[in-house]
Short mmCIF file of C-alpha atoms in Angstrom, two decimals:
data_model
loop_
_atom_site.label_atom_id
_atom_site.label_comp_id
_atom_site.label_asym_id
_atom_site.label_seq_id
_atom_site.Cartn_x
_atom_site.Cartn_y
_atom_site.Cartn_z
CA UNK J 20 45.25 -18.41 -15.87
CA UNK J 21 47.35 -18.52 -12.73
CA UNK J 22 47.02 -15.05 -11.25
CA UNK J 23 50.27 -13.33 -10.37
CA UNK J 24 52.59 -15.98 -11.87
CA UNK J 25 55.79 -14.97 -13.69
CA UNK J 26 56.38 -16.80 -16.97
CA UNK J 27 58.40 -16.77 -20.18
CA UNK J 28 56.49 -17.23 -23.43
CA UNK J 29 58.09 -18.28 -26.72
CA UNK J 30 55.99 -18.07 -29.85
CA UNK J 31 55.31 -16.30 -33.10
CA UNK J 32 53.30 -13.43 -34.53
CA UNK J 33 51.45 -13.84 -37.82
CA UNK J 34 50.13 -10.80 -39.72
CA UNK J 35 47.80 -11.19 -42.69
CA UNK J 36 46.76 -8.14 -44.71
CA UNK J 37 43.68 -8.93 -46.77
CA UNK J 38 43.27 -5.75 -48.83
CA UNK J 39 43.93 -3.75 -50.92
CA UNK J 40 46.73 -6.29 -51.52
CA UNK J 41 47.55 -9.55 -49.82
CA UNK J 42 50.60 -9.51 -47.61
CA UNK J 43 51.80 -11.98 -44.96
CA UNK J 44 54.39 -11.48 -42.24
CA UNK J 45 55.52 -14.07 -39.67
CA UNK J 46 58.22 -13.70 -37.03
CA UNK J 47 59.33 -15.34 -33.77
CA UNK J 48 58.95 -13.49 -30.49
CA UNK J 49 59.33 -13.95 -26.77
CA UNK J 50 57.54 -12.18 -23.93
CA UNK J 51 57.61 -12.14 -20.17
CA UNK J 52 54.49 -12.27 -18.02
CA UNK J 53 55.32 -10.33 -14.85
CA UNK J 54 53.44 -9.80 -11.62
CA UNK J 55 54.02 -6.05 -11.32
CA UNK J 56 54.14 -6.21 -7.51
CA UNK J 57 56.74 -8.97 -7.47
CA UNK J 58 59.32 -7.99 -10.09
CA UNK J 59 62.04 -7.31 -7.51
CA UNK J 60 61.62 -10.81 -6.09
CA UNK J 61 62.12 -12.22 -9.58
CA UNK J 62 65.23 -10.15 -10.33
CA UNK J 63 66.61 -11.06 -6.92
CA UNK J 64 66.92 -14.71 -7.89
CA UNK J 65 68.17 -14.20 -11.45
CA UNK J 66 71.56 -13.09 -12.74
CA UNK J 67 70.50 -12.33 -16.31
CA UNK J 68 67.39 -10.22 -15.57
CA UNK J 69 67.43 -6.85 -13.79
CA UNK J 70 65.10 -3.99 -13.03
CA UNK J 71 66.00 -0.43 -14.04
CA UNK J 72 69.61 -1.26 -14.85
CA UNK J 73 71.49 -2.80 -17.75
CA UNK J 74 71.65 -6.56 -18.08
CA UNK J 75 71.21 -9.18 -20.77
CA UNK J 76 67.46 -8.82 -20.07
CA UNK J 77 65.98 -5.90 -18.17
CA UNK J 78 62.66 -4.37 -17.21
CA UNK J 79 62.65 -0.57 -17.01
CA UNK J 80 59.68 1.09 -15.33
CA UNK J 81 60.24 4.22 -17.45
CA UNK J 82 59.31 2.23 -20.57
CA UNK J 83 55.72 2.11 -19.25
CA UNK J 84 55.16 4.89 -16.71
CA UNK J 85 56.12 8.45 -15.90
CA UNK J 86 56.24 9.70 -12.32
CA UNK J 87 54.19 6.97 -10.65
CA UNK J 88 54.33 3.31 -9.74
CA UNK J 89 53.23 0.49 -12.02
CA UNK J 90 50.20 -0.34 -9.89
CA UNK J 91 49.10 3.27 -9.59
CA UNK J 92 49.42 3.62 -13.37
CA UNK J 93 47.25 0.56 -14.10
CA UNK J 94 44.68 1.42 -11.45
CA UNK J 95 44.40 4.99 -12.75
CA UNK J 96 43.63 3.59 -16.21
CA UNK J 97 41.01 1.25 -14.77
CA UNK J 98 39.41 4.09 -12.83
CA UNK J 99 39.34 6.28 -15.95
CA UNK J 100 37.41 3.47 -17.66
CA UNK J 101 34.91 3.22 -14.79
CA UNK J 102 36.40 -0.02 -13.44
CA UNK J 103 36.95 0.04 -9.69
CA UNK J 104 40.28 -1.56 -8.66
CA UNK J 105 40.31 -3.40 -5.34
CA UNK J 106 43.96 -4.36 -4.91
CA UNK J 107 43.91 -7.59 -6.92
CA UNK J 108 47.00 -8.83 -8.74
CA UNK J 109 48.07 -7.24 -12.03
CA UNK J 110 50.25 -9.04 -14.57
CA UNK J 111 51.99 -7.44 -17.55
CA UNK J 112 52.76 -9.35 -20.75
CA UNK J 113 55.59 -7.53 -22.49
CA UNK J 114 58.92 -7.88 -24.24
CA UNK J 115 61.76 -6.85 -21.90
CA UNK J 116 64.86 -5.02 -23.00
CA UNK J 117 67.47 -7.28 -24.57
CA UNK J 118 70.97 -5.79 -24.33
CA UNK J 119 69.38 -2.46 -23.45
CA UNK J 120 66.76 -2.16 -26.20
CA UNK J 121 63.06 -2.99 -26.55
CA UNK J 122 60.10 -1.79 -28.55
CA UNK J 123 56.66 -3.19 -27.76
CA UNK J 124 53.95 -2.59 -30.37
CA UNK J 125 51.60 -4.18 -27.83
CA UNK J 126 51.93 -4.79 -24.11
CA UNK J 127 48.96 -6.34 -22.34
CA UNK J 128 47.98 -5.78 -18.70
CA UNK J 129 45.78 -8.41 -17.05
CA UNK J 130 44.06 -6.83 -14.03
CA UNK J 131 42.43 -9.05 -11.42
CA UNK J 132 40.05 -8.39 -8.57
CA UNK J 133 40.89 -9.39 -5.01
CA UNK J 134 39.10 -12.74 -5.44
CA UNK J 135 41.40 -13.65 -8.35
CA UNK J 136 38.90 -13.15 -11.16
CA UNK J 137 39.97 -11.12 -14.18
CA UNK J 138 38.35 -7.69 -14.00
CA UNK J 139 39.94 -5.80 -16.92
CA UNK J 140 42.46 -5.96 -19.74
CA UNK J 141 44.57 -2.98 -20.78
CA UNK J 142 45.99 -3.08 -24.30
CA UNK J 143 48.95 -0.67 -24.39
CA UNK J 144 49.71 0.17 -28.01
CA UNK J 145 52.87 2.03 -29.06
CA UNK J 146 53.93 3.42 -32.42
CA UNK J 147 57.35 4.19 -33.83
CA UNK J 148 56.80 7.94 -33.24
CA UNK J 149 57.22 7.47 -29.48
CA UNK J 150 53.49 7.76 -28.77
CA UNK J 151 51.33 5.44 -26.70
CA UNK J 152 47.64 4.72 -26.23
CA UNK J 153 45.71 2.54 -23.79
CA UNK J 154 42.57 0.61 -24.67
CA UNK J 155 40.89 -0.46 -21.42
CA UNK J 156 38.13 -3.09 -21.40
CA UNK J 157 36.25 -4.68 -18.53
CA UNK J 158 36.34 -8.49 -18.58
CA UNK J 159 33.22 -10.61 -18.70
CA UNK J 160 33.05 -12.51 -15.38
CA UNK J 161 33.97 -16.18 -15.43
CA UNK J 162 35.47 -16.24 -18.93
CA UNK J 163 38.84 -17.78 -19.78
CA UNK J 164 38.66 -16.42 -23.34
CA UNK J 165 37.84 -12.80 -24.12
CA UNK J 166 36.13 -11.30 -27.16
CA UNK J 167 36.40 -7.52 -27.04
CA UNK J 168 36.08 -4.62 -29.45
CA UNK J 169 37.17 -0.99 -29.61
CA UNK J 170 37.17 1.78 -32.21
CA UNK J 171 40.62 2.73 -33.42
CA UNK J 172 41.74 5.97 -31.72
CA UNK J 173 45.49 5.88 -32.24
CA UNK J 174 47.70 6.08 -35.33
CA UNK J 175 49.99 3.08 -35.66
CA UNK J 176 50.68 2.43 -39.34
CA UNK J 177 50.70 4.90 -42.26
CA UNK J 178 49.06 2.13 -44.30
CA UNK J 179 45.89 2.07 -42.18
CA UNK J 180 43.37 4.92 -41.82
CA UNK J 181 41.85 5.93 -38.48
CA UNK J 182 38.23 5.02 -39.33
CA UNK J 183 38.58 1.39 -38.27
CA UNK J 184 37.66 -0.98 -35.45
CA UNK J 185 39.72 -3.46 -33.47
CA UNK J 186 38.35 -6.80 -32.30
CA UNK J 187 40.51 -8.57 -29.71
CA UNK J 188 40.28 -12.30 -29.02
CA UNK J 189 42.38 -13.41 -26.08
CA UNK J 190 42.92 -16.77 -24.41
CA UNK J 191 44.24 -15.89 -20.98
CA UNK J 192 47.90 -16.78 -20.37
CA UNK J 193 48.33 -20.29 -19.00
CA UNK J 194 50.34 -23.15 -20.53
CA UNK J 195 49.50 -21.56 -23.87
CA UNK J 196 48.82 -17.99 -24.92
CA UNK J 197 46.81 -16.65 -27.85
CA UNK J 198 46.03 -13.03 -28.70
CA UNK J 199 44.25 -12.25 -31.95
CA UNK J 200 43.48 -8.79 -33.33
CA UNK J 201 41.29 -8.12 -36.35
CA UNK J 202 41.30 -4.63 -37.86
CA UNK J 203 38.22 -3.83 -39.95
CA UNK J 204 36.75 -0.97 -41.92
CA UNK J 205 33.09 -0.54 -42.92
CA UNK J 206 33.51 -3.22 -45.59
CA UNK J 207 35.01 -5.90 -43.39
CA UNK J 208 38.41 -7.15 -42.18
CA UNK J 209 41.53 -5.47 -43.53
CA UNK J 210 44.24 -6.99 -41.33
CA UNK J 211 44.52 -9.78 -38.80
CA UNK J 212 47.34 -10.44 -36.35
CA UNK J 213 47.70 -13.51 -34.16
CA UNK J 214 50.25 -14.04 -31.40
CA UNK J 215 50.55 -17.62 -30.13
CA UNK J 216 53.06 -18.88 -27.56
CA UNK J 217 53.91 -21.57 -25.03
CA UNK J 218 54.83 -21.04 -21.41
CA UNK J 219 58.14 -21.79 -19.69
CA UNK J 220 59.55 -20.94 -16.28
CA UNK J 221 61.81 -17.90 -16.05
CA UNK J 222 65.28 -19.16 -15.14
CA UNK J 223 68.75 -17.96 -16.05
CA UNK J 224 69.12 -21.00 -18.29
CA UNK J 225 65.86 -20.26 -20.09
CA UNK J 226 66.84 -16.62 -20.56
CA UNK J 227 70.25 -17.54 -21.92
CA UNK J 228 68.67 -19.97 -24.40
CA UNK J 229 66.22 -17.24 -25.42
CA UNK J 230 69.08 -14.82 -26.09
CA UNK J 231 70.83 -17.45 -28.24
CA UNK J 232 67.73 -18.53 -30.18
CA UNK J 233 66.29 -15.01 -30.54
CA UNK J 234 69.42 -12.86 -31.07
CA UNK J 235 68.63 -9.14 -31.17
CA UNK J 236 64.93 -10.02 -31.20
CA UNK J 237 63.81 -6.71 -29.71
CA UNK J 238 65.77 -4.73 -32.30
CA UNK J 239 64.39 -6.93 -35.06
CA UNK J 240 60.84 -5.89 -34.15
CA UNK J 241 61.59 -2.27 -35.06
CA UNK J 242 63.68 -3.20 -38.09
CA UNK J 243 60.96 -5.56 -39.27
CA UNK J 244 58.29 -2.88 -39.04
CA UNK J 245 60.25 -0.61 -41.35
CA UNK J 246 61.19 -3.42 -43.73
CA UNK J 247 57.59 -4.54 -44.10
CA UNK J 248 56.52 -0.92 -44.57
CA UNK J 249 58.94 -0.69 -47.48
CA UNK J 250 57.43 -3.81 -49.06
CA UNK J 251 53.91 -2.42 -48.68
CA UNK J 252 55.03 0.83 -50.28
CA UNK J 253 56.49 -1.12 -53.22
CA UNK J 254 53.13 -2.88 -53.55
CA UNK J 255 51.52 0.60 -53.80
CA UNK J 256 49.39 0.26 -50.69
CA UNK J 257 47.88 3.74 -50.07
CA UNK J 258 49.46 5.94 -47.41
CA UNK J 259 47.47 7.88 -44.80
CA UNK J 260 48.73 11.03 -43.14
CA UNK J 261 49.50 10.82 -39.43
CA UNK J 262 46.97 12.89 -37.43
CA UNK J 263 48.03 15.08 -34.49
CA UNK J 264 48.42 13.14 -31.22
CA UNK J 265 45.11 12.76 -29.39
CA UNK J 266 44.76 14.66 -26.14
CA UNK J 267 43.13 11.63 -24.53
CA UNK J 268 45.37 8.55 -24.36
CA UNK J 269 42.71 6.21 -22.91
CA UNK J 270 39.89 4.53 -24.86
CA UNK J 271 37.22 2.48 -23.13
CA UNK J 272 36.15 -0.54 -25.16
CA UNK J 273 33.49 -3.17 -24.70
CA UNK J 274 33.26 -6.90 -24.15
CA UNK J 275 31.25 -8.71 -26.81
CA UNK J 276 28.84 -10.69 -24.71
CA UNK J 277 28.43 -13.53 -27.18
CA UNK J 278 32.17 -14.24 -27.35
CA UNK J 279 34.51 -16.49 -25.43
#
């Protein structure tokens, strides 16, 4: 992975539910990988991408933070997980606003140490109730692929109970990107999701092509969630009541030493 490099990633997300019924969902997506300290430099050379104001594509700090800077936010999360930040670069993989709207079920922060090595990954998970949770995991030194696990602490879908575990498998963003998540209960995997993508430079031309080939893509994420929920309901997949929001919005996970 090239630390601190901006990039545009085009790809797809594949969801496979294994039980109690089989259900498959596939859709196209795009994401931006942004150096959080250098976003203004990027917007300064582009006409179709802005920060904190309306444009065809836009990044709004308020979609991720409240009352502090992006770096302070990420470093506070690292510190809460017992990971000492030292000023290294931090990149955020996320879907920007398209025509003023975005919803990110998952945004991923790649946090580096001053020597360029990956020190931690922050998985920022959002649900359609406007809530957000951060899973923070230290990275195993020297690895270009991560294998990490965390207990589920945050309600996302009414079709999944809380007593579950996430396993993340991540190939760090480079020419290709791959993020896999397996959700398991005590009897084994229930759901798997895989996001794969290819890298391109962020230019006005590339952004315009993305808008034409992925029209209303950010809105379709939210619409798709509700449409697939309806299909699961028709298939009589059991529903689970949403618990009250957790007081703690940070979960510290672990790196599986045998992975990656």
